[in-house]
Amino acid sequence: MADRETAITAEAASNIAFVKYWGARDLERAIPENRSISMTLTRCRSICSARFEPGVASADEVLLAEDGAVAPAPAAFRARVVKHLDFLRATSGRFGRIRIATRNTFPAAAGIASSASGFAALTVAVTRCLGLSPDPSQLSGLARRSGSGSASRSVLGGFVEWPKGYTEEDCYATELAPAEAWDLRDVVVVVERGPKAVSSLDGHRLAATSPHYRARQALLGPRLAAVRRAIVDRDLEALGPVLEEEAIELHLIAMSSRPPVFYWRPATLTVLGAVRALRGDGVAAYATMDAGANVHVICEPACEPAVIERLGALPDVLEVIPDRVGGPPVWRPGTEL
Ligand code: DP6
């Protein structure tokens, strides 16, 4: 058991979904309507320090560590974190004050899953501080309860599947293949830096109002099977079209929800066109988007330079972040943020 007064700093990476979690059976506990499959990244990560002061009754401290300075987190984020801290304290049976300081290496709330990496890192750091030693399945279930369902995938490395689960006990993600199994790249094309107008939580809430929602559910079985097989076979030509069709359908459902939700920006379409043009030139690259305007371009190492060069040169592109498949979270005792 970790010394409960020692700070723990954990790092976890974001993930990009190949088959998306969109729509929940129980949104409060993030029990999804459908299975999802993702790839854990490495460069887009969150770093979170936690310190537990057993028996101290004063309020938790929730800080954002940005640009070398540490400042109190905005109220909405603080409330979300404290709710998760309360859940983790109750799970451990230990009570006291917790200090949290967290930062991201990439733009927050912009279609790169910062809540996934953030709540994965926080769950790893806090469970260790509280003296819990969850195995990967338990950790995934605990991270899920942050409300960021995709955090349940970011506590694992490589290629990850999160089943829909029917109860608290069977709703956790597992590794399909480790990062070493396939050196896949994700060139994150940033066209928008600000926070998205509609949160994923609201998107999940509205999803079932789309007339296309049930139709997608019916298509997911073969799609999941195709993605699993493509990962085993390291077959990008099999994976690519499926991940593109899955991304388009997520946004089709969002755009046809009532009221509709538009995450795309004009630049999103420009990038999607450029990815198709790259393919026309023989560069095997495929695009996917989460709930945001930014585009993740999946390719193998040989094609990565061409993808970075061509997409990075587009006038509407603010930044490209070359990322790749990565491992599970890491943590260490000692210095806090
Ligand atoms: C479109 O409820 O996990 O990214 O916490 O904001 O990451 P965040 O959202 P969450 O929903 C994720 C929605 C998605 C698809 C996916 O990652 O599976």
PDB file of C-alpha atoms and ligand atoms in Angstrom, residues 15 17 19-22 36 80 113-116 147-151 153 196 200-201 204 250 289-291, ligand 1:
ATOM      1  CA  ASN A  15      -7.504   7.594 -26.850  1.00  0.00           C
ATOM      2  CA  ALA A  17     -12.180   5.538 -30.815  1.00  0.00           C
ATOM      3  CA  VAL A  19     -15.908   2.325 -32.962  1.00  0.00           C
ATOM      4  CA  LYS A  20     -17.529   5.074 -30.934  1.00  0.00           C
ATOM      5  CA  TYR A  21     -19.306   5.161 -27.602  1.00  0.00           C
ATOM      6  CA  TRP A  22     -22.321   7.310 -28.422  1.00  0.00           C
ATOM      7  CA  SER A  36     -16.555   0.591 -28.453  1.00  0.00           C
ATOM      8  CA  ARG A  80     -17.127  17.045 -11.402  1.00  0.00           C
ATOM      9  CA  ALA A 113     -10.476  13.299 -25.307  1.00  0.00           C
ATOM     10  CA  SER A 114      -9.039  15.371 -22.452  1.00  0.00           C
ATOM     11  CA  SER A 115     -11.622  14.046 -20.023  1.00  0.00           C
ATOM     12  CA  ALA A 116     -10.600  10.496 -20.926  1.00  0.00           C
ATOM     13  CA  GLY A 147     -18.799  10.095 -16.016  1.00  0.00           C
ATOM     14  CA  SER A 148     -16.220  10.131 -18.817  1.00  0.00           C
ATOM     15  CA  GLY A 149     -16.900   6.706 -20.252  1.00  0.00           C
ATOM     16  CA  SER A 150     -13.891   6.895 -22.517  1.00  0.00           C
ATOM     17  CA  ALA A 151     -11.682   7.216 -19.391  1.00  0.00           C
ATOM     18  CA  ARG A 153     -10.480   2.811 -22.014  1.00  0.00           C
ATOM     19  CA  LYS A 196     -16.781  22.424 -28.006  1.00  0.00           C
ATOM     20  CA  SER A 200     -20.170  14.699 -24.997  1.00  0.00           C
ATOM     21  CA  LEU A 201     -22.546  14.184 -22.075  1.00  0.00           C
ATOM     22  CA  HIS A 204     -25.019  11.093 -25.441  1.00  0.00           C
ATOM     23  CA  LEU A 250     -21.464   9.390 -35.121  1.00  0.00           C
ATOM     24  CA  MET A 289     -13.388  12.434 -35.427  1.00  0.00           C
ATOM     25  CA  ASP A 290     -14.697  12.245 -31.897  1.00  0.00           C
ATOM     26  CA  ALA A 291     -17.203  14.775 -30.575  1.00  0.00           C
TER      27      ALA A 291
HETATM   28  C1  DP6 B   1     -17.369  10.742 -29.365  1.00  0.00           C
HETATM   29  O1  DP6 B   1     -18.580  10.601 -22.428  1.00  0.00           O
HETATM   30  O2  DP6 B   1     -16.341   9.488 -22.789  1.00  0.00           O
HETATM   31  O3  DP6 B   1     -15.416  10.533 -28.035  1.00  0.00           O
HETATM   32  O4  DP6 B   1     -15.509  12.344 -21.483  1.00  0.00           O
HETATM   33  O5  DP6 B   1     -15.781  14.021 -23.296  1.00  0.00           O
HETATM   34  O6  DP6 B   1     -14.303  12.038 -23.623  1.00  0.00           O
HETATM   35  P1  DP6 B   1     -15.487  12.609 -22.926  1.00  0.00           P
HETATM   36  O7  DP6 B   1     -16.709  11.856 -23.486  1.00  0.00           O
HETATM   37  P2  DP6 B   1     -17.334  10.449 -23.236  1.00  0.00           P
HETATM   38  O8  DP6 B   1     -17.802  10.125 -24.727  1.00  0.00           O
HETATM   39  C2  DP6 B   1     -16.870   9.886 -25.745  1.00  0.00           C
HETATM   40  C3  DP6 B   1     -17.543  10.122 -27.020  1.00  0.00           C
HETATM   41  C4  DP6 B   1     -16.689   9.975 -28.249  1.00  0.00           C
HETATM   42  C5  DP6 B   1     -16.563   8.536 -28.709  1.00  0.00           C
HETATM   43  C6  DP6 B   1     -15.653   7.648 -27.934  1.00  0.00           C
HETATM   44  O9  DP6 B   1     -14.604   8.100 -27.429  1.00  0.00           O
HETATM   45  O10 DP6 B   1     -15.951   6.452 -27.874  1.00  0.00           O
END
